[in-house]
Amino acid sequence: MRVVVVTNQKGGAGKTTTTMNLAAILAEQARVLVVDVDPQQSTTSWATAAGDRLPFDFAAETDPSNLIRLRSLPYDTILIDTPGNLTDSGILSAALDVSDFAIVPTEPEALCIEPMVRTIRSIIQPRGIPFRVLLSKVDFRVPGQWINARDLLEQLELPMFAGVIRRYKVHADAPIDGSVVTQYRGSRQRWKALEDYRLVAAQLTRILPQSSSVVR
Ligand SMILES: Nc1ncnc2c1ncn2[C@@H]1O[C@H](COP(=O)(O)OP(=O)(O)O)[C@@H](O)[C@H]1O
Ligand SMILES: [Mg+2]
């Protein structure tokens, strides 16, 4: 069993969207639980809108002392969605302490990179948790956007997922209609949105530590 935390102290980075959509893809082949530890509960309202269409199990937990119990639950993968600021750091610390791996979504804009780097340096690297940055809400029509972000991450020697998550309206609509990326309907974008998260899920499955790293 592996616990994967999705974290970035910057709000709007794509944490909740990434948690829900990776969970949907991983759940096609494994037992998956999503845990919302964000007191703002955006994941919880998305899961509530989905109701029994949600293809994985879901729980909200804001008591730090309860998180250690996650590791004894009968799931293959547990994904934890975390708050977008450090004022709830008790629950965030508890989530990191039980995690084997961290996904750090970020928007590609230069102004978003700095808080993302701070998150990695201050709460992920000191714990020795393996991680990957995930560029999200990428618009390839904006000249240089993706290349500049990628070059900056390379300079900073921060490992990133090979795939990126493009910006599509279908993602922005999903929390309201309670669908996840494997269920999106309508526009052609839904296939591209699904392809993006499939690539990332495949890489995640390959790189997740074979043995637990939690005995730190
Ligand atoms: N790939 C994407 N394309 C378009 N909109 C997105 C994408 N990812 C997230 N969003 C939207 O951006 C906003 C912030 O995303 P969210 O996943 O809630 O970030 P966080 O959990 O880090 O605050 C939400 O309105 C969400 O619907
Ligand atoms: Mg969120």
Coordinates of C-alpha atoms and ligand atoms in Angstrom, one line a residue:
M1 CA 0.0 0.0 0.0
R2 CA 1.3 3.4 -0.9
V3 CA 0.2 6.8 0.4
V4 CA 0.6 9.7 -2.1
V5 CA 0.2 13.3 -0.8
V6 CA -0.7 16.0 -3.3
T7 CA 0.6 19.3 -2.0
N8 CA 1.6 22.9 -2.8
Q9 CA 1.1 25.8 -0.4
K10 CA -0.1 27.8 -3.4
G11 CA -3.9 27.7 -3.9
G12 CA -5.3 27.1 -7.3
A13 CA -2.3 25.0 -8.4
G14 CA -4.4 22.0 -9.4
K15 CA -4.1 19.8 -6.2
T16 CA -7.8 18.9 -6.0
T17 CA -8.2 18.4 -9.7
T18 CA -5.1 16.2 -9.8
T19 CA -6.1 14.2 -6.7
M20 CA -9.6 13.3 -8.0
N21 CA -8.5 12.5 -11.6
L22 CA -5.5 10.4 -10.8
A23 CA -7.6 8.5 -8.3
A24 CA -10.2 7.8 -11.0
I25 CA -7.5 6.4 -13.3
L26 CA -5.7 4.3 -10.6
A27 CA -9.1 3.0 -9.5
E28 CA -9.5 1.2 -12.9
Q29 CA -6.9 -1.3 -11.6
A30 CA -6.6 -0.9 -7.9
R31 CA -8.4 -0.2 -4.6
V32 CA -8.1 3.6 -4.1
L33 CA -9.1 5.9 -1.3
V34 CA -9.0 9.7 -1.5
V35 CA -8.6 11.6 1.8
D36 CA -9.5 15.3 2.0
V37 CA -7.5 16.9 4.8
D38 CA -8.2 20.5 3.6
P39 CA -10.6 22.3 6.0
Q40 CA -11.9 24.1 2.9
Q41 CA -13.2 20.7 1.7
S42 CA -13.3 21.3 -2.1
T43 CA -12.6 17.6 -2.6
T44 CA -15.5 16.8 -0.3
S45 CA -18.0 18.9 -2.2
W46 CA -16.8 17.4 -5.5
A47 CA -17.2 13.9 -4.0
T48 CA -20.6 14.8 -2.7
A49 CA -21.7 16.1 -6.1
A50 CA -20.5 12.8 -7.6
G51 CA -22.4 10.6 -5.1
D52 CA -22.4 7.0 -6.0
R53 CA -20.8 7.7 -9.4
L54 CA -17.5 8.2 -7.7
P55 CA -15.2 5.3 -8.8
F56 CA -13.1 5.2 -5.6
D57 CA -13.7 5.5 -1.9
F58 CA -13.5 8.9 -0.2
A59 CA -13.1 10.2 3.3
A60 CA -12.6 13.7 4.9
E61 CA -10.3 13.9 7.9
T62 CA -9.1 17.0 9.6
D63 CA -7.8 15.5 12.9
P64 CA -4.0 15.0 12.5
S65 CA -3.9 12.2 15.1
N66 CA -6.2 10.0 12.9
L67 CA -4.0 10.0 9.8
I68 CA -1.5 7.4 11.0
R69 CA -4.4 4.8 10.9
L70 CA -4.6 5.3 7.1
R71 CA -1.7 3.0 6.6
S72 CA -3.5 0.0 8.0
L73 CA -6.5 0.3 5.7
P74 CA -7.1 -2.2 2.9
Y75 CA -6.2 0.0 -0.1
D76 CA -3.5 -0.2 -2.8
T77 CA -3.2 3.5 -3.1
I78 CA -4.3 6.4 -0.8
L79 CA -4.2 9.9 -2.3
I80 CA -4.3 12.8 0.2
D81 CA -5.5 16.2 -0.9
T82 CA -4.0 19.0 1.2
P83 CA -4.8 22.7 2.1
G84 CA -3.4 25.5 -0.1
N85 CA -1.8 27.4 2.8
L86 CA 0.3 26.7 5.7
T87 CA -2.0 27.9 8.4
D88 CA -3.4 24.4 8.7
S89 CA 0.1 23.0 9.1
G90 CA -0.7 20.5 11.8
I91 CA -2.8 18.4 9.4
L92 CA -0.4 19.0 6.5
S93 CA 2.5 17.8 8.6
A94 CA 0.6 14.7 9.7
A95 CA -0.3 14.0 6.0
L96 CA 3.3 14.3 4.9
D97 CA 4.5 12.1 7.8
V98 CA 2.4 9.2 6.6
S99 CA 3.2 9.6 2.9
D100 CA 5.6 7.6 0.6
F101 CA 5.5 10.0 -2.2
A102 CA 4.5 13.6 -3.0
I103 CA 3.0 15.1 -6.1
V104 CA 3.5 18.9 -6.4
P105 CA 1.2 20.4 -9.0
T106 CA 2.0 23.9 -10.1
E107 CA 0.8 26.4 -12.7
P108 CA 3.6 27.2 -15.1
E109 CA 3.7 30.9 -14.5
A110 CA 7.0 32.2 -13.1
L111 CA 5.1 33.8 -10.1
C112 CA 3.7 30.4 -9.2
I113 CA 7.1 28.6 -9.2
E114 CA 8.5 30.4 -6.2
P115 CA 5.9 29.3 -3.6
M116 CA 6.1 25.8 -5.1
V117 CA 9.9 25.7 -4.6
R118 CA 9.3 27.0 -1.0
T119 CA 6.9 24.1 -0.4
I120 CA 9.4 21.6 -1.6
R121 CA 12.4 23.0 0.3
S122 CA 10.5 23.6 3.6
I123 CA 8.2 20.6 4.0
I124 CA 9.1 17.8 1.4
Q125 CA 12.9 17.7 1.2
P126 CA 13.5 17.9 4.9
R127 CA 11.4 14.7 5.3
G128 CA 13.2 12.9 2.5
I129 CA 10.0 12.2 0.7
P130 CA 10.5 11.3 -3.0
F131 CA 8.5 13.8 -5.2
R132 CA 7.7 15.0 -8.7
V133 CA 6.5 18.4 -9.8
L134 CA 3.5 18.3 -12.1
L135 CA 3.0 21.2 -14.5
S136 CA -0.8 21.8 -14.6
K137 CA -3.2 24.2 -16.3
V138 CA -0.6 24.5 -19.1
D139 CA -1.7 26.4 -22.3
F140 CA 0.6 25.5 -25.2
R141 CA -0.8 28.5 -27.1
V142 CA 1.0 30.8 -24.7
P143 CA 4.5 31.2 -26.3
G144 CA 7.3 30.0 -24.1
Q145 CA 5.0 29.2 -21.1
W146 CA 5.8 25.5 -20.8
I147 CA 9.4 25.6 -22.0
N148 CA 10.3 28.4 -19.6
A149 CA 8.7 26.5 -16.6
R150 CA 10.5 23.3 -17.6
D151 CA 13.8 25.1 -18.0
L152 CA 13.5 26.8 -14.6
L153 CA 12.6 23.5 -12.9
E154 CA 15.7 21.9 -14.6
Q155 CA 17.9 24.7 -13.4
L156 CA 16.6 24.2 -9.9
E157 CA 17.2 20.4 -10.2
L158 CA 13.6 19.6 -9.3
P159 CA 12.3 16.3 -10.8
M160 CA 9.1 16.6 -12.8
F161 CA 6.6 14.3 -14.5
A162 CA 7.3 13.8 -18.2
G163 CA 3.7 14.6 -18.9
V164 CA 1.9 17.8 -18.2
I165 CA -1.8 18.7 -17.6
R166 CA -3.2 21.0 -20.1
R167 CA -5.8 23.7 -19.3
Y168 CA -9.2 22.7 -20.4
K169 CA -12.7 24.0 -19.5
V170 CA -13.9 20.4 -18.9
H171 CA -11.6 20.3 -15.9
A172 CA -13.1 23.5 -14.5
D173 CA -16.7 22.3 -14.9
A174 CA -16.0 18.9 -13.3
P175 CA -16.3 19.7 -9.6
I176 CA -19.7 21.1 -10.1
D177 CA -21.2 18.3 -12.1
G178 CA -19.4 15.8 -9.9
S179 CA -17.6 13.9 -12.7
V180 CA -14.0 12.7 -12.9
V181 CA -11.8 12.6 -15.9
T182 CA -12.8 9.0 -16.9
Q183 CA -16.4 10.2 -17.0
Y184 CA -16.2 13.6 -18.7
R185 CA -18.7 14.1 -21.5
G186 CA -19.3 16.5 -24.3
S187 CA -16.4 18.2 -26.1
R188 CA -13.4 16.7 -27.8
Q189 CA -11.3 18.1 -25.0
R190 CA -12.3 15.3 -22.7
W191 CA -10.1 12.8 -24.6
K192 CA -7.1 15.1 -24.3
A193 CA -7.8 15.8 -20.6
L194 CA -8.0 12.0 -20.1
E195 CA -4.8 11.4 -22.0
D196 CA -2.9 13.9 -19.9
Y197 CA -3.9 12.3 -16.6
R198 CA -3.3 8.8 -18.0
L199 CA 0.3 9.6 -18.9
V200 CA 0.9 10.9 -15.4
A201 CA -0.8 8.0 -13.7
A202 CA 1.3 5.6 -15.7
Q203 CA 4.5 7.3 -14.8
L204 CA 3.4 7.5 -11.1
T205 CA 2.8 3.8 -11.1
R206 CA 6.3 3.1 -12.4
I207 CA 8.1 5.4 -10.0
L208 CA 6.2 4.8 -6.8
P209 CA 8.7 3.4 -4.3
Q210 CA 8.6 -0.4 -4.3
S211 CA 9.1 -0.5 -0.6
S212 CA 7.6 1.9 1.8
S213 CA 9.7 4.9 2.6
V214 CA 7.7 5.8 5.7
V215 CA 10.2 4.3 8.2
R216 CA 12.1 7.6 8.1
Ligands
LIG1 N1 -6.1 21.5 -16.1 C1 -7.0 22.4 -15.7 N2 -7.7 23.1 -16.7 C2 -8.6 24.0 -16.4 N3 -9.0 24.3 -15.2 C3 -8.3 23.7 -14.1 C4 -7.4 22.7 -14.4 N4 -6.9 22.3 -13.2 C5 -7.6 23.0 -12.2 N5 -8.5 23.8 -12.8 C6 -9.4 24.8 -12.1 O1 -8.5 25.7 -11.4 C7 -9.1 26.0 -10.1 C8 -8.0 25.5 -9.1 O2 -7.8 24.1 -9.2 P1 -7.8 23.2 -8.0 O3 -7.6 21.8 -8.5 O4 -9.0 23.4 -7.1 O5 -6.5 23.7 -7.2 P2 -6.0 23.6 -5.7 O6 -6.7 22.4 -5.1 O7 -4.5 23.5 -5.8 O8 -6.4 24.9 -5.0 C9 -10.4 25.2 -10.0 O9 -11.4 26.1 -10.4 C10 -10.2 24.1 -11.1 O10 -11.5 23.7 -11.6
MG2 MG -7.8 22.2 -3.4

